[in-house]
Amino acid sequence: MKKAGIIITQPSFSKADIRKYLITYHHLSDDSALQSIDQVAEYIRKVGCIQYDPLDVVGRNPDLTLQSRCAAYRKGDIDQYLYTERVLFDVWDKNMSICEISDWPSFKRFRERYLHWCREHQETIDAISAYLREHETACSSDFVLEERVDWHYGPQRLAKAALEAMCYAGLAVVHHKKGTRRYYGLADQFIPEPYFNAPTPYTTEEEFYKWFVLRRINSIGILWNRQSDAWLGINGLKSQDRNRAFEALLHEGRIIEITVEDIKHPLYLSATNIELLESATEHELSGNTARILAPLDNLMWDRKLIQELFGFEYTWEVYVPAAKRKYGYYILPVLCDQQLIGRIELETDKSSKTLIVKHFWPQPGTNILDYREQLLSGLERFKQYNLCDVIEIRPDVLFLK
């Protein structure tokens, strides 16, 4: 890197260094694991958000994300922090997401887009608001508003679109969920007043984009300035906006640019995390219980970067037609000894409280027998998280028997 006639040498690291740093940063080793579910909100504050997805095969995506970091976490525990303590809230960030409540003021620019939609449907919004003043919570089926309207994922009933628009606009919040159904309440009744009325901390679009770019770098722990799924959900962000944000953050000393062996593009991390990266290079991680990761785990947000660092190519095949799937419907990555060692397919028999291990595909070149005990330990841990009593291993997974 050359600036104003001065050659600046970028810090250089090995891929193994970066893997150790990411595993430590995300609490995915025995050494760095979250010790209590009370640390859940603290972790989400650090990474900005975790993605929400309503599919529940062996837990929803937030559950799967948090169980891999905290052995004490049990399926559904996050609802306590969302809907009882309300230190977290549902928000459209990286698609459907969960954020820490102190971020409420930062999403004001996003909310303004949907306030316009609400004004265009003011009569409907007023009627729903009046109902919520009287009943506290409501879902879309509580309203006879059958007109179909254009919505961002296709035509929807007016009732459903209006409630979602109110939520996006900051007029309502998700009060709780029953399965995949969301119940809403008025935001001014459930967002603490200091956050609800706080002004946005970002008065210009440039400041807003800087905040979001740094936030996404911290969501993964390290990132490059390339097209990536990591940038999903940042409304209006174009490549030139992203480039300007990176340049400004570098100039301000808030991010650090590094090089990594055999990776063409530089990587960036928050300046506050450089000590963690440097210490990760100096210490070996202890032997790990295998961690079964979420399909939308923060670690996996930039799959091209994961392929570069771990040599692991992952596609979540839920939305791939069955005939074109390479593995299966709901396949989860498995992390062990600082490597992604394979993919696993699990299922829950709720009636018998059984965790079923249907398939395991080892990463090519991996001697999976070397990881047998760590995998069995990881499955035992996962069984407890998934509120099961028994593990059933299907015949296709003979090496675990």
Tab-separated table of C-alpha atoms in Angstrom:
chain	number	residue	atom	x	y	z
A	1	MET	CA	0.000	0.000	0.000
A	2	LYS	CA	1.390	3.429	-0.970
A	3	LYS	CA	0.064	6.718	0.366
A	4	ALA	CA	1.487	10.207	-0.154
A	5	GLY	CA	4.853	8.779	-1.189
A	6	ILE	CA	5.066	6.574	1.910
A	7	ILE	CA	5.000	2.785	1.604
A	8	ILE	CA	2.870	1.263	4.346
A	9	THR	CA	3.473	-2.416	5.005
A	10	GLN	CA	0.265	-4.295	5.702
A	11	PRO	CA	0.282	-6.861	8.500
A	12	SER	CA	0.437	-10.358	7.021
A	13	PHE	CA	-1.094	-13.542	8.416
A	14	SER	CA	-1.557	-17.168	7.483
A	15	LYS	CA	-4.921	-18.725	6.769
A	16	ALA	CA	-4.512	-20.777	9.938
A	17	ASP	CA	-4.091	-17.528	11.917
A	18	ILE	CA	-7.334	-16.150	10.493
A	19	ARG	CA	-9.203	-19.393	11.156
A	20	LYS	CA	-8.107	-19.372	14.798
A	21	TYR	CA	-9.078	-15.722	15.124
A	22	LEU	CA	-12.556	-16.271	13.657
A	23	ILE	CA	-13.208	-19.327	15.816
A	24	THR	CA	-12.153	-17.377	18.897
A	25	TYR	CA	-14.086	-14.255	17.879
A	26	HIS	CA	-17.283	-16.267	17.420
A	27	HIS	CA	-16.846	-18.278	20.651
A	28	LEU	CA	-16.713	-21.544	18.699
A	29	SER	CA	-13.950	-23.202	20.707
A	30	ASP	CA	-13.885	-24.695	24.171
A	31	ASP	CA	-11.476	-21.900	25.135
A	32	SER	CA	-13.715	-19.026	24.046
A	33	ALA	CA	-17.262	-20.400	24.432
A	34	LEU	CA	-19.984	-18.296	26.027
A	35	GLN	CA	-20.354	-19.523	29.592
A	36	SER	CA	-23.944	-18.400	30.167
A	37	ILE	CA	-27.035	-17.663	28.117
A	38	ASP	CA	-26.985	-14.240	29.775
A	39	GLN	CA	-24.110	-13.466	27.372
A	40	VAL	CA	-26.371	-13.925	24.336
A	41	ALA	CA	-27.304	-10.235	24.050
A	42	GLU	CA	-23.663	-9.239	24.507
A	43	TYR	CA	-22.651	-11.492	21.603
A	44	ILE	CA	-25.409	-10.092	19.374
A	45	ARG	CA	-24.321	-6.561	20.251
A	46	LYS	CA	-20.772	-7.446	19.177
A	47	VAL	CA	-21.758	-8.916	15.805
A	48	GLY	CA	-24.604	-6.468	15.148
A	49	CYS	CA	-27.248	-9.033	14.328
A	50	ILE	CA	-27.945	-12.706	13.818
A	51	GLN	CA	-30.243	-13.858	11.042
A	52	TYR	CA	-33.733	-15.123	11.697
A	53	ASP	CA	-35.343	-17.856	9.623
A	54	PRO	CA	-38.613	-19.531	10.667
A	55	LEU	CA	-37.769	-23.045	9.406
A	56	ASP	CA	-37.468	-25.430	12.335
A	57	VAL	CA	-35.975	-28.825	11.555
A	58	VAL	CA	-33.676	-29.010	14.582
A	59	GLY	CA	-34.225	-25.419	15.694
A	60	ARG	CA	-34.539	-22.071	13.974
A	61	ASN	CA	-31.448	-20.304	12.663
A	62	PRO	CA	-31.007	-18.069	15.778
A	63	ASP	CA	-31.239	-21.130	18.022
A	64	LEU	CA	-28.661	-22.980	15.930
A	65	THR	CA	-26.350	-19.980	15.889
A	66	LEU	CA	-26.405	-19.573	19.662
A	67	GLN	CA	-26.228	-23.247	20.685
A	68	SER	CA	-22.905	-23.613	18.873
A	69	ARG	CA	-21.460	-20.821	21.036
A	70	CYS	CA	-23.021	-21.655	24.405
A	71	ALA	CA	-23.415	-25.162	25.836
A	72	ALA	CA	-26.072	-23.900	28.277
A	73	TYR	CA	-28.324	-22.636	25.481
A	74	ARG	CA	-31.582	-24.528	24.887
A	75	LYS	CA	-33.939	-24.336	21.933
A	76	GLY	CA	-36.184	-21.279	22.220
A	77	ASP	CA	-34.135	-19.518	24.914
A	78	ILE	CA	-33.751	-16.441	22.734
A	79	ASP	CA	-37.471	-15.668	23.111
A	80	GLN	CA	-36.831	-14.673	26.721
A	81	TYR	CA	-34.520	-11.882	25.568
A	82	LEU	CA	-36.778	-10.879	22.669
A	83	TYR	CA	-40.233	-10.913	24.238
A	84	THR	CA	-39.838	-10.915	28.021
A	85	GLU	CA	-36.744	-8.882	28.835
A	86	ARG	CA	-36.874	-7.065	25.464
A	87	VAL	CA	-33.144	-6.457	25.272
A	88	LEU	CA	-33.359	-7.714	21.673
A	89	PHE	CA	-35.819	-6.963	18.874
A	90	ASP	CA	-36.798	-8.322	15.460
A	91	VAL	CA	-35.676	-6.076	12.612
A	92	TRP	CA	-34.968	-6.197	8.895
A	93	ASP	CA	-31.166	-5.987	8.875
A	94	LYS	CA	-29.389	-8.759	6.960
A	95	ASN	CA	-32.807	-9.867	5.785
A	96	MET	CA	-34.908	-10.986	8.784
A	97	SER	CA	-32.657	-10.518	11.797
A	98	ILE	CA	-32.424	-10.050	15.545
A	99	CYS	CA	-30.558	-7.048	16.989
A	100	GLU	CA	-29.771	-5.568	20.368
A	101	ILE	CA	-32.281	-2.928	21.492
A	102	SER	CA	-29.724	-0.101	21.642
A	103	ASP	CA	-29.553	-0.243	17.818
A	104	TRP	CA	-33.147	0.998	17.479
A	105	PRO	CA	-32.160	4.660	16.770
A	106	SER	CA	-29.680	3.597	14.079
A	107	PHE	CA	-32.413	2.136	11.875
A	108	LYS	CA	-34.333	5.409	11.538
A	109	ARG	CA	-33.178	5.917	7.931
A	110	PHE	CA	-34.490	2.459	7.045
A	111	ARG	CA	-37.812	3.117	8.776
A	112	GLU	CA	-38.439	6.323	6.825
A	113	ARG	CA	-38.897	4.330	3.597
A	114	TYR	CA	-41.837	2.440	5.075
A	115	LEU	CA	-43.376	5.456	6.756
A	116	HIS	CA	-44.131	6.650	3.229
A	117	TRP	CA	-46.008	3.384	2.504
A	118	CYS	CA	-47.905	3.768	5.771
A	119	ARG	CA	-48.974	7.301	4.867
A	120	GLU	CA	-50.308	6.029	1.538
A	121	HIS	CA	-52.464	3.550	3.518
A	122	GLN	CA	-53.172	5.863	6.451
A	123	GLU	CA	-56.776	4.752	6.993
A	124	THR	CA	-55.705	1.113	7.376
A	125	ILE	CA	-52.770	2.020	9.625
A	126	ASP	CA	-55.033	4.152	11.847
A	127	ALA	CA	-57.552	1.308	12.177
A	128	ILE	CA	-54.859	-1.220	13.140
A	129	SER	CA	-53.270	1.247	15.571
A	130	ALA	CA	-56.621	1.861	17.260
A	131	TYR	CA	-57.147	-1.891	17.600
A	132	LEU	CA	-53.683	-2.311	19.138
A	133	ARG	CA	-54.337	0.477	21.645
A	134	GLU	CA	-57.269	-1.572	22.873
A	135	HIS	CA	-55.968	-5.157	22.493
A	136	GLU	CA	-52.170	-4.788	22.927
A	137	THR	CA	-51.292	-7.468	20.319
A	138	ALA	CA	-52.645	-8.642	16.979
A	139	CYS	CA	-51.783	-10.854	14.023
A	140	SER	CA	-52.910	-10.450	10.428
A	141	SER	CA	-55.848	-12.851	10.834
A	142	ASP	CA	-57.406	-10.456	13.374
A	143	PHE	CA	-58.326	-8.091	10.523
A	144	VAL	CA	-60.713	-8.495	7.599
A	145	LEU	CA	-58.532	-6.660	5.118
A	146	GLU	CA	-58.520	-9.017	2.158
A	147	GLU	CA	-57.431	-6.616	-0.583
A	148	ARG	CA	-54.224	-7.810	-2.308
A	149	VAL	CA	-51.414	-5.250	-2.443
A	150	ASP	CA	-47.939	-5.280	-3.936
A	151	TRP	CA	-45.310	-6.172	-1.355
A	152	HIS	CA	-41.556	-6.708	-1.499
A	153	TYR	CA	-41.840	-10.514	-1.735
A	154	GLY	CA	-45.009	-10.621	-3.843
A	155	PRO	CA	-48.713	-9.672	-3.561
A	156	GLN	CA	-50.059	-10.001	0.006
A	157	ARG	CA	-53.258	-9.447	1.951
A	158	LEU	CA	-53.495	-5.823	3.014
A	159	ALA	CA	-53.627	-6.882	6.684
A	160	LYS	CA	-50.337	-8.780	6.475
A	161	ALA	CA	-48.560	-6.088	4.462
A	162	ALA	CA	-49.822	-3.304	6.729
A	163	LEU	CA	-48.611	-4.983	9.926
A	164	GLU	CA	-45.226	-5.696	8.394
A	165	ALA	CA	-44.998	-2.129	7.085
A	166	MET	CA	-45.810	-0.780	10.545
A	167	CYS	CA	-43.042	-2.959	11.953
A	168	TYR	CA	-40.528	-1.832	9.323
A	169	ALA	CA	-41.574	1.799	9.844
A	170	GLY	CA	-41.081	1.598	13.621
A	171	LEU	CA	-44.783	2.023	14.417
A	172	ALA	CA	-45.066	-1.581	15.619
A	173	VAL	CA	-42.789	-4.369	16.822
A	174	VAL	CA	-43.033	-8.130	16.875
A	175	HIS	CA	-44.553	-8.784	20.288
A	176	HIS	CA	-44.130	-12.573	20.126
A	177	LYS	CA	-44.319	-15.493	17.718
A	178	LYS	CA	-46.343	-18.695	17.691
A	179	GLY	CA	-44.600	-20.983	15.275
A	180	THR	CA	-44.197	-18.924	12.114
A	181	ARG	CA	-47.043	-16.522	12.959
A	182	ARG	CA	-45.994	-13.093	14.222
A	183	TYR	CA	-48.040	-11.070	16.693
A	184	TYR	CA	-47.458	-7.331	16.778
A	185	GLY	CA	-47.734	-4.583	19.360
A	186	LEU	CA	-47.306	-0.817	19.126
A	187	ALA	CA	-43.643	0.164	19.253
A	188	ASP	CA	-44.142	3.027	21.709
A	189	GLN	CA	-45.478	0.506	24.233
A	190	PHE	CA	-42.580	-1.964	23.992
A	191	ILE	CA	-39.438	-0.086	22.957
A	192	PRO	CA	-37.906	1.629	26.009
A	193	GLU	CA	-38.434	5.383	25.820
A	194	PRO	CA	-34.715	6.368	25.771
A	195	TYR	CA	-34.247	4.340	22.588
A	196	PHE	CA	-37.653	4.980	21.033
A	197	ASN	CA	-37.258	8.766	21.036
A	198	ALA	CA	-33.502	8.942	20.512
A	199	PRO	CA	-32.399	10.762	17.341
A	200	THR	CA	-30.520	8.853	14.689
A	201	PRO	CA	-26.765	9.033	15.317
A	202	TYR	CA	-26.127	9.217	11.548
A	203	THR	CA	-27.196	12.496	9.991
A	204	THR	CA	-25.799	11.830	6.504
A	205	GLU	CA	-26.022	8.911	4.133
A	206	GLU	CA	-22.221	8.606	4.164
A	207	GLU	CA	-22.153	8.252	7.964
A	208	PHE	CA	-24.951	5.693	7.807
A	209	TYR	CA	-23.070	3.587	5.254
A	210	LYS	CA	-19.869	3.784	7.308
A	211	TRP	CA	-21.746	2.504	10.345
A	212	PHE	CA	-23.264	-0.333	8.359
A	213	VAL	CA	-20.013	-1.380	6.641
A	214	LEU	CA	-18.137	-1.508	9.949
A	215	ARG	CA	-21.073	-3.352	11.473
A	216	ARG	CA	-20.953	-6.023	8.750
A	217	ILE	CA	-17.188	-6.406	9.120
A	218	ASN	CA	-17.839	-7.071	12.807
A	219	SER	CA	-20.729	-9.411	11.976
A	220	ILE	CA	-18.218	-11.837	10.481
A	221	GLY	CA	-15.099	-10.668	12.283
A	222	ILE	CA	-13.089	-10.057	9.139
A	223	LEU	CA	-14.192	-9.236	5.597
A	224	TRP	CA	-13.007	-8.049	2.210
A	225	ASN	CA	-14.304	-5.211	0.057
A	226	ARG	CA	-15.937	-7.409	-2.567
A	227	GLN	CA	-19.455	-8.232	-3.681
A	228	SER	CA	-20.847	-10.535	-1.025
A	229	ASP	CA	-24.004	-11.740	0.688
A	230	ALA	CA	-22.581	-9.986	3.746
A	231	TRP	CA	-23.893	-6.702	2.309
A	232	LEU	CA	-27.494	-7.906	1.919
A	233	GLY	CA	-30.106	-5.652	3.502
A	234	ILE	CA	-28.156	-2.373	3.390
A	235	ASN	CA	-30.693	-0.343	1.442
A	236	GLY	CA	-29.276	1.670	-1.415
A	237	LEU	CA	-25.654	0.620	-0.832
A	238	LYS	CA	-23.819	0.479	-4.171
A	239	SER	CA	-20.234	-0.596	-4.771
A	240	GLN	CA	-19.039	3.016	-4.966
A	241	ASP	CA	-20.726	3.784	-1.630
A	242	ARG	CA	-19.073	0.745	-0.095
A	243	ASN	CA	-15.678	1.778	-1.492
A	244	ARG	CA	-16.031	5.264	-0.016
A	245	ALA	CA	-17.015	3.803	3.348
A	246	PHE	CA	-13.956	1.534	3.386
A	247	GLU	CA	-11.675	4.447	2.446
A	248	ALA	CA	-13.126	6.673	5.169
A	249	LEU	CA	-12.932	3.964	7.834
A	250	LEU	CA	-9.301	3.286	6.921
A	251	HIS	CA	-8.476	7.000	6.982
A	252	GLU	CA	-10.095	7.355	10.409
A	253	GLY	CA	-8.153	4.354	11.736
A	254	ARG	CA	-11.321	2.434	12.570
A	255	ILE	CA	-10.454	-0.556	10.400
A	256	ILE	CA	-7.131	-2.215	9.581
A	257	GLU	CA	-6.169	-3.741	6.250
A	258	ILE	CA	-4.223	-7.011	6.319
A	259	THR	CA	-2.920	-9.524	3.804
A	260	VAL	CA	-3.380	-13.276	4.094
A	261	GLU	CA	-1.227	-15.879	2.407
A	262	ASP	CA	-2.535	-17.081	-0.956
A	263	ILE	CA	-5.536	-14.734	-0.849
A	264	LYS	CA	-5.447	-12.153	-3.614
A	265	HIS	CA	-7.654	-9.530	-1.975
A	266	PRO	CA	-6.843	-7.723	1.297
A	267	LEU	CA	-9.018	-8.362	4.334
A	268	TYR	CA	-10.253	-5.829	6.869
A	269	LEU	CA	-11.098	-5.984	10.547
A	270	SER	CA	-12.076	-3.473	13.183
A	271	ALA	CA	-9.088	-1.806	14.820
A	272	THR	CA	-10.532	-2.885	18.164
A	273	ASN	CA	-10.028	-6.537	17.166
A	274	ILE	CA	-6.383	-6.448	16.067
A	275	GLU	CA	-5.158	-7.508	19.510
A	276	LEU	CA	-7.452	-10.531	19.427
A	277	LEU	CA	-6.107	-11.476	15.987
A	278	GLU	CA	-2.498	-11.098	17.117
A	279	SER	CA	-3.071	-13.130	20.276
A	280	ALA	CA	-4.824	-15.855	18.269
A	281	THR	CA	-1.636	-16.331	16.245
A	282	GLU	CA	0.334	-16.968	19.444
A	283	HIS	CA	-1.894	-19.535	21.154
A	284	GLU	CA	-3.098	-22.963	20.188
A	285	LEU	CA	-6.771	-23.723	20.755
A	286	SER	CA	-7.479	-26.733	22.917
A	287	GLY	CA	-9.131	-29.851	21.479
A	288	ASN	CA	-12.712	-29.027	20.638
A	289	THR	CA	-16.051	-30.667	20.886
A	290	ALA	CA	-17.429	-30.542	17.345
A	291	ARG	CA	-19.747	-27.595	16.715
A	292	ILE	CA	-22.772	-27.995	14.453
A	293	LEU	CA	-23.313	-24.619	12.794
A	294	ALA	CA	-26.426	-22.815	11.606
A	295	PRO	CA	-27.040	-22.613	7.847
A	296	LEU	CA	-27.044	-18.793	8.117
A	297	ASP	CA	-24.371	-18.629	10.810
A	298	ASN	CA	-22.492	-15.309	10.890
A	299	LEU	CA	-19.270	-17.186	10.220
A	300	MET	CA	-20.754	-18.450	6.931
A	301	TRP	CA	-22.137	-15.145	5.595
A	302	ASP	CA	-19.428	-14.742	2.951
A	303	ARG	CA	-19.177	-18.235	1.504
A	304	LYS	CA	-16.471	-17.310	-1.001
A	305	LEU	CA	-14.312	-16.096	1.886
A	306	ILE	CA	-15.024	-19.306	3.814
A	307	GLN	CA	-13.986	-21.317	0.768
A	308	GLU	CA	-10.716	-19.364	0.618
A	309	LEU	CA	-9.978	-19.734	4.337
A	310	PHE	CA	-11.314	-23.221	5.089
A	311	GLY	CA	-11.385	-24.860	1.651
A	312	PHE	CA	-15.068	-25.545	2.305
A	313	GLU	CA	-17.759	-24.907	-0.306
A	314	TYR	CA	-21.214	-24.591	1.217
A	315	THR	CA	-24.622	-23.959	-0.288
A	316	TRP	CA	-27.787	-23.960	1.769
A	317	GLU	CA	-29.997	-26.109	-0.434
A	318	VAL	CA	-33.378	-25.388	1.164
A	319	TYR	CA	-34.466	-23.360	-1.866
A	320	VAL	CA	-32.750	-25.590	-4.438
A	321	PRO	CA	-35.163	-27.933	-6.282
A	322	ALA	CA	-34.916	-31.423	-4.756
A	323	ALA	CA	-33.637	-32.990	-7.988
A	324	LYS	CA	-30.731	-30.515	-8.099
A	325	ARG	CA	-29.583	-30.841	-4.487
A	326	LYS	CA	-26.112	-32.241	-3.963
A	327	TYR	CA	-26.694	-33.099	-0.305
A	328	GLY	CA	-30.150	-32.362	1.063
A	329	TYR	CA	-32.854	-30.029	2.302
A	330	TYR	CA	-31.421	-28.831	5.622
A	331	ILE	CA	-27.698	-29.594	5.803
A	332	LEU	CA	-25.514	-28.047	8.500
A	333	PRO	CA	-21.737	-27.434	8.451
A	334	VAL	CA	-19.633	-29.118	11.143
A	335	LEU	CA	-16.621	-27.353	12.689
A	336	CYS	CA	-13.893	-29.224	14.539
A	337	ASP	CA	-10.192	-28.596	15.251
A	338	GLN	CA	-10.230	-25.289	13.348
A	339	GLN	CA	-11.559	-26.946	10.202
A	340	LEU	CA	-14.944	-27.415	8.603
A	341	ILE	CA	-14.838	-31.195	8.475
A	342	GLY	CA	-18.154	-32.026	6.834
A	343	ARG	CA	-21.898	-31.655	6.527
A	344	ILE	CA	-24.561	-33.297	8.629
A	345	GLU	CA	-28.284	-33.915	8.193
A	346	LEU	CA	-30.286	-34.077	11.412
A	347	GLU	CA	-33.956	-34.473	12.214
A	348	THR	CA	-36.084	-34.298	15.355
A	349	ASP	CA	-38.710	-36.851	16.337
A	350	LYS	CA	-40.565	-34.713	18.856
A	351	SER	CA	-42.916	-37.470	19.996
A	352	SER	CA	-40.038	-39.662	21.207
A	353	LYS	CA	-37.616	-36.794	21.912
A	354	THR	CA	-35.095	-38.352	19.551
A	355	LEU	CA	-32.334	-36.595	17.637
A	356	ILE	CA	-31.881	-38.508	14.393
A	357	VAL	CA	-28.539	-38.444	12.573
A	358	LYS	CA	-29.599	-39.176	8.999
A	359	HIS	CA	-26.418	-38.537	7.031
A	360	PHE	CA	-22.885	-37.241	7.387
A	361	TRP	CA	-20.723	-36.199	4.442
A	362	PRO	CA	-17.039	-35.751	5.366
A	363	GLN	CA	-15.087	-32.984	3.705
A	364	PRO	CA	-12.957	-34.505	0.893
A	365	GLY	CA	-9.507	-35.419	2.157
A	366	THR	CA	-10.688	-35.656	5.779
A	367	ASN	CA	-10.073	-38.871	7.729
A	368	ILE	CA	-13.348	-38.703	9.565
A	369	LEU	CA	-12.394	-41.464	12.004
A	370	ASP	CA	-9.919	-39.002	13.531
A	371	TYR	CA	-12.897	-36.906	14.667
A	372	ARG	CA	-15.230	-39.647	15.866
A	373	GLU	CA	-15.073	-38.862	19.592
A	374	GLN	CA	-15.364	-35.120	19.054
A	375	LEU	CA	-18.389	-35.649	16.804
A	376	LEU	CA	-20.092	-37.910	19.336
A	377	SER	CA	-19.441	-35.304	22.027
A	378	GLY	CA	-20.832	-32.596	19.743
A	379	LEU	CA	-23.967	-34.634	19.056
A	380	GLU	CA	-24.508	-35.195	22.780
A	381	ARG	CA	-24.254	-31.458	23.336
A	382	PHE	CA	-26.631	-30.820	20.415
A	383	LYS	CA	-29.119	-33.391	21.751
A	384	GLN	CA	-29.388	-31.507	25.027
A	385	TYR	CA	-29.830	-28.174	23.261
A	386	ASN	CA	-32.563	-29.714	21.066
A	387	LEU	CA	-34.465	-30.958	24.144
A	388	CYS	CA	-34.037	-34.604	23.144
A	389	ASP	CA	-33.341	-37.662	25.295
A	390	VAL	CA	-31.984	-40.089	22.697
A	391	ILE	CA	-29.690	-40.015	19.664
A	392	GLU	CA	-30.543	-42.374	16.809
A	393	ILE	CA	-27.769	-42.864	14.254
A	394	ARG	CA	-28.969	-44.145	10.906
A	395	PRO	CA	-27.064	-46.923	9.056
A	396	ASP	CA	-25.529	-44.460	6.572
A	397	VAL	CA	-23.419	-43.032	9.436
A	398	LEU	CA	-21.630	-46.242	10.379
A	399	PHE	CA	-18.407	-44.573	11.559
A	400	LEU	CA	-20.296	-43.061	14.537
A	401	LYS	CA	-21.635	-46.405	15.769
